XYZ file of C-alpha atoms in Angstrom:
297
model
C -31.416 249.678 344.829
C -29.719 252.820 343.531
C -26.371 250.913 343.640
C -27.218 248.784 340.725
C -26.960 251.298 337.848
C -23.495 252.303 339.055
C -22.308 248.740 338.956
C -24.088 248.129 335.601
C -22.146 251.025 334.454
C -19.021 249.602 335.318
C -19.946 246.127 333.840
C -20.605 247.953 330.804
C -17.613 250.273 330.603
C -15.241 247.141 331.337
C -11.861 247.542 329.617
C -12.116 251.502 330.021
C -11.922 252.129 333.498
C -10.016 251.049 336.687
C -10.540 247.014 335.222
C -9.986 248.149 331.618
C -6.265 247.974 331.344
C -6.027 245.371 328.936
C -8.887 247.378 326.913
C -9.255 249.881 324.186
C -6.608 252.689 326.419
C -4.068 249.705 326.794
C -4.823 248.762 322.854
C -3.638 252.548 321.785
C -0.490 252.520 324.090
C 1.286 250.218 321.610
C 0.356 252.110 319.316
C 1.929 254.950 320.180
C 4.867 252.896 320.928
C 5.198 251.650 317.560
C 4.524 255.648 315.717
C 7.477 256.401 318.079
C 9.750 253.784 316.607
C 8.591 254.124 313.200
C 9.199 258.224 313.663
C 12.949 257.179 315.069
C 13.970 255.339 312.352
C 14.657 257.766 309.736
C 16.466 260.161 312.131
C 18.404 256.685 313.062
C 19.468 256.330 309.175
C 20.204 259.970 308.894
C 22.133 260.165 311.699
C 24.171 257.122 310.088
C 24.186 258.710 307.064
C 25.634 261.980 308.332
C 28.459 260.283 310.482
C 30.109 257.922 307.347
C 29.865 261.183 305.388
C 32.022 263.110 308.091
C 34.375 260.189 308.562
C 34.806 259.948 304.623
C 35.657 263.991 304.712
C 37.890 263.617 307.070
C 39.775 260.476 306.017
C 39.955 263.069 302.462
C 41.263 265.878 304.419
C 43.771 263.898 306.263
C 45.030 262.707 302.461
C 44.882 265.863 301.209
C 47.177 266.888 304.457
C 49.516 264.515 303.813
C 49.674 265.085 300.167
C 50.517 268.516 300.955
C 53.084 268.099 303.988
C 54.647 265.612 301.361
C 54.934 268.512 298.667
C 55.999 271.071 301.383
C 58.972 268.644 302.161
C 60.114 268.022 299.010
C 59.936 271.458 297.839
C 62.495 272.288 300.965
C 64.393 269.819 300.491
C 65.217 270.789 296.584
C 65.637 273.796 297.886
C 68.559 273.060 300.301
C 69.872 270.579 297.585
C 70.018 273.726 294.621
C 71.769 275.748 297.727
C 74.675 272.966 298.320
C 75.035 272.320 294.323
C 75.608 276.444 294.207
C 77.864 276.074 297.334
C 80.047 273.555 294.853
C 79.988 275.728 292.345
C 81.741 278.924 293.795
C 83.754 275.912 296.081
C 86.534 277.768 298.064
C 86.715 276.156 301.340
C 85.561 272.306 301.134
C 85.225 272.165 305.292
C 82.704 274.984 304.711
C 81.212 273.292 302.050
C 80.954 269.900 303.875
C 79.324 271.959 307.599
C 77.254 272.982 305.089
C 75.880 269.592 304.040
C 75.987 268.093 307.735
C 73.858 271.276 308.907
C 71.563 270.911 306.516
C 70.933 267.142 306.886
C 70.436 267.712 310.207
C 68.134 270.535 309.933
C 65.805 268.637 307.234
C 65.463 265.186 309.035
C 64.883 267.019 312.260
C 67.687 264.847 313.636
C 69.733 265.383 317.067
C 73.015 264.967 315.780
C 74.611 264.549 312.066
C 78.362 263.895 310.876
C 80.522 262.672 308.298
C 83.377 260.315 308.364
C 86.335 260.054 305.785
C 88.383 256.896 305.053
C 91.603 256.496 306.407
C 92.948 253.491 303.870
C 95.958 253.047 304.605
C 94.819 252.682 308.287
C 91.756 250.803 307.452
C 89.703 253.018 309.535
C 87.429 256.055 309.061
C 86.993 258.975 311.333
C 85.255 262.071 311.784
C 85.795 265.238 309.476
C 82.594 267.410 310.710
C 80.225 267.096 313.096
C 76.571 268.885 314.341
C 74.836 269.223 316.988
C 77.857 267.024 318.782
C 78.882 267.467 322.758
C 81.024 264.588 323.565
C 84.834 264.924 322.513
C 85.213 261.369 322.806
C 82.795 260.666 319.759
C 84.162 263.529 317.844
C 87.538 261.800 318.063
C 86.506 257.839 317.560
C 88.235 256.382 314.474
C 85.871 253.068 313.399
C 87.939 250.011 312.113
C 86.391 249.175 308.459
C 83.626 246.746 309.433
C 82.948 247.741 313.180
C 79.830 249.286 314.139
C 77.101 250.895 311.825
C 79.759 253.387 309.599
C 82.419 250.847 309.498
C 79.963 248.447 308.020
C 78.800 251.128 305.689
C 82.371 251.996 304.583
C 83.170 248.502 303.998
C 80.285 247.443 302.268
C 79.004 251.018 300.563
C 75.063 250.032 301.630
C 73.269 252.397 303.878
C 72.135 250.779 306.914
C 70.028 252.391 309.887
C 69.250 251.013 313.350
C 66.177 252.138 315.696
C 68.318 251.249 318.412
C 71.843 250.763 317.815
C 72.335 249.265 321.598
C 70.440 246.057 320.877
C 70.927 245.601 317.087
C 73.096 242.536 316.282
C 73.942 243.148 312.980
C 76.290 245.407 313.929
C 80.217 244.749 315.231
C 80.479 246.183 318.833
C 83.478 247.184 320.359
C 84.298 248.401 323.385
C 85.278 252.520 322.053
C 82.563 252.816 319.780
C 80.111 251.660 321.904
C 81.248 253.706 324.511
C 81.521 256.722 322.064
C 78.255 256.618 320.913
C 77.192 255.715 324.493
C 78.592 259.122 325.659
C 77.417 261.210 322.891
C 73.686 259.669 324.119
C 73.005 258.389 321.116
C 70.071 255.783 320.297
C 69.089 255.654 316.668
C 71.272 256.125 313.768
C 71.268 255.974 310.020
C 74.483 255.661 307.783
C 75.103 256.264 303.998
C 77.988 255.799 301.774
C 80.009 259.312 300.595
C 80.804 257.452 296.898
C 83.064 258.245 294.378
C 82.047 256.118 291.426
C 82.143 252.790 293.006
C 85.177 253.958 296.059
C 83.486 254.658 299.499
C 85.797 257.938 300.651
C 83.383 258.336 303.955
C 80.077 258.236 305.364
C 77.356 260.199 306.116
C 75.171 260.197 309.579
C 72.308 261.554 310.878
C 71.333 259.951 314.637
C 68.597 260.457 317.466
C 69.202 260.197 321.065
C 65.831 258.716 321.699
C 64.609 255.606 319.682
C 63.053 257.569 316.722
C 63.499 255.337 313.733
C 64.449 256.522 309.989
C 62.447 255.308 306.989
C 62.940 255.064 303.454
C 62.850 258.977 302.794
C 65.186 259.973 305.188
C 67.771 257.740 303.719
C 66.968 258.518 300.284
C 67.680 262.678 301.464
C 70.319 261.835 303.402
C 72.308 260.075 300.248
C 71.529 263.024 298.327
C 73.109 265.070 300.373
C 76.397 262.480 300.266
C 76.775 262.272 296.382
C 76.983 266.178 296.621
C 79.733 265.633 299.775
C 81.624 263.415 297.728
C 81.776 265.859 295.370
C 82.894 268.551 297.220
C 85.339 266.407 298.242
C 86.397 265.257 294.608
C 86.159 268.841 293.817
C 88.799 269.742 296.658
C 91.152 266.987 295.605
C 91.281 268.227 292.021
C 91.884 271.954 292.864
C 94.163 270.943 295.121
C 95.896 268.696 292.325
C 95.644 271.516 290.272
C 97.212 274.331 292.831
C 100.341 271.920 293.484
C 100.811 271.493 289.310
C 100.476 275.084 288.851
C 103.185 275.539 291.665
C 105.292 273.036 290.016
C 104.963 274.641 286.846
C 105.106 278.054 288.128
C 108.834 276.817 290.074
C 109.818 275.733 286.309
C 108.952 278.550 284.665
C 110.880 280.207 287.050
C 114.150 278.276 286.480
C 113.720 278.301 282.949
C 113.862 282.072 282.948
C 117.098 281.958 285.073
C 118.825 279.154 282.459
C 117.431 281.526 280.224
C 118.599 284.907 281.575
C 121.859 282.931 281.969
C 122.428 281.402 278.428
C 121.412 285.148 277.334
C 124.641 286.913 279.346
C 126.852 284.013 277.967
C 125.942 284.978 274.402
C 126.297 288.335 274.916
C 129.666 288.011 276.618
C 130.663 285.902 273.821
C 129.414 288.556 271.216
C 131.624 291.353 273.438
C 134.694 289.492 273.752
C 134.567 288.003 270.775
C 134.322 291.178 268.859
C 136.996 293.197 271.406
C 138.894 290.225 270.273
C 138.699 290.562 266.432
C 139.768 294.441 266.983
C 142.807 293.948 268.775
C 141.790 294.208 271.772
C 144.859 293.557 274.619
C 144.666 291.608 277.872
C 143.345 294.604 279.609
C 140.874 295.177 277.541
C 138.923 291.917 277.556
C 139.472 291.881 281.577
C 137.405 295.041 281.549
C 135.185 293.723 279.930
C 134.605 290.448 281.680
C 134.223 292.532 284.664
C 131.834 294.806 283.113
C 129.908 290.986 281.901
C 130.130 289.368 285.321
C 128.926 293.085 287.518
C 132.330 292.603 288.827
């Protein structure tokens, strides 16, 4: 008979004890379940919040970056540009002037090798005048038909092309020596740009990669900046050269004109002299004398 209260108790603390699962405890489990999800949920939008915020900053700081690498380039590249227009100006040496313009287009594209080509017209070719950063004696000696390969197509058609890989582009003219040229030098990518006088290509300028590292738009654009002032040097040379050979040709007249001079001046005075030895009775001896004293004789 004692047993009875303690099963009475259990019938009436059913859904609280071992039986009571599904009870009041199992009715305040989900509840806590749910405050725990509510109390996530703002620390979830936060946290969301917080990340586009960081990846906006730093999609701004990688445009401010570039904004100022941009700047930084151009400012160095003005600078070498002001440097080759003062080279011009106190020109004395043109193949000074133009290593000048091949180092620095190498140096400011970051390029493996750079060069520059002059036309050969009468031959129809062009060939190379300077190089940098060349090995190979065989590419520093190829001569390009007009039309052939990269430069001859930029000589012949004064457009600036460039090639990622020169090897497998087939807009090019490949012969056997250029190919193998450029093959030896190790050469990969290459851009070309006219060297213009007016509307007359007189050359080309390069800048090339020996591993496939293409040029874009800015490169080009530098690089034919760095042309028009070659093709000035160049012009420049050809007119103080001009100049030199008519001063020397008017220095070798001036000089002959003061010995027809000099001349024509010891005539008249021998003419004076004998003329006048004449006119005071002057004998045969006399005016022998005298043409020996006339003549140094």
């Amino acid at each position: 008979m004692a047993a009875s209260p303690s099963r009475t108790a259990v019938g009436h603390n059913d859904g609280r004890g071992r039986h009571g699962v599904p009870g009041a405890a199992g009715a305040r489990r989900p509840a806590r379940r749910v405050r725990g999800t509510a109390a996530r949920g703002p620390h979830r939008g936060r946290g969301t919040d917080t990340l586009e915020r960081l990846e906006r900053a730093k999609a701004l700081a990688l445009q401010v970056r570039s904004v100022l690498e941009s700047r930084r380039r151009r400012e160095t590249e003005l600078t070498a540009l002001f440097e080759t227009a003062s080279d011009l100006a106190s020109l004395t040496d043109v193949d000074a002037v133009l290593e000048a313009i091949v180092r620095r287009s190498r140096q400011l594209l970051g390029s493996d090798v750079a060069y520059l080509s002059l036309n050969d017209e009468e031959a129809g070719e062009t060939y190379m005048r300077v190089t940098a950063g060349c090995s190979s004696d065989l590419f520093r000696a190829v001569r390009l038909p007009m039309g052939a390969g990269l430069g001859g197509l930029v000589a012949q058609t004064a457009t600036p092309y460039a090639s990622a890989a020169y090897f497998q582009d087939e807009r090019f003219h490949h012969t056997d020596g250029i190919d193998s040229a450029v093959a030896d030098e190790g050469i990969t990518s290459i851009v070309g740009v006219p060297l213009l006088l007016g509307r007359r290509v007189i050359g080309v300028l390069y800048a090339a990669n020996r591993t496939v590292r293409p040029f874009g738009r800015s490169d080009i654009a530098l690089l034919s900046s760095f042309a028009a002032h070659a093709a000035i040097a160049l012009d420049n040379a050809r007119l103080l050269s001009e100049t030199q050979l008519a001063l020397g040709d008017l220095r070798a007249a001036g000089e002959e004109l003061r010995r027809r001079t000099t001349s024509v001046e010891r005539a008249a005075d021998a003419h004076d002299r004998l003329l006048e030895l004449v006119l005071q009775g002057g004998n045969v001896d006399d005016v022998a004398r005298e043409v020996g004293e006339v003549l140094g004789g």
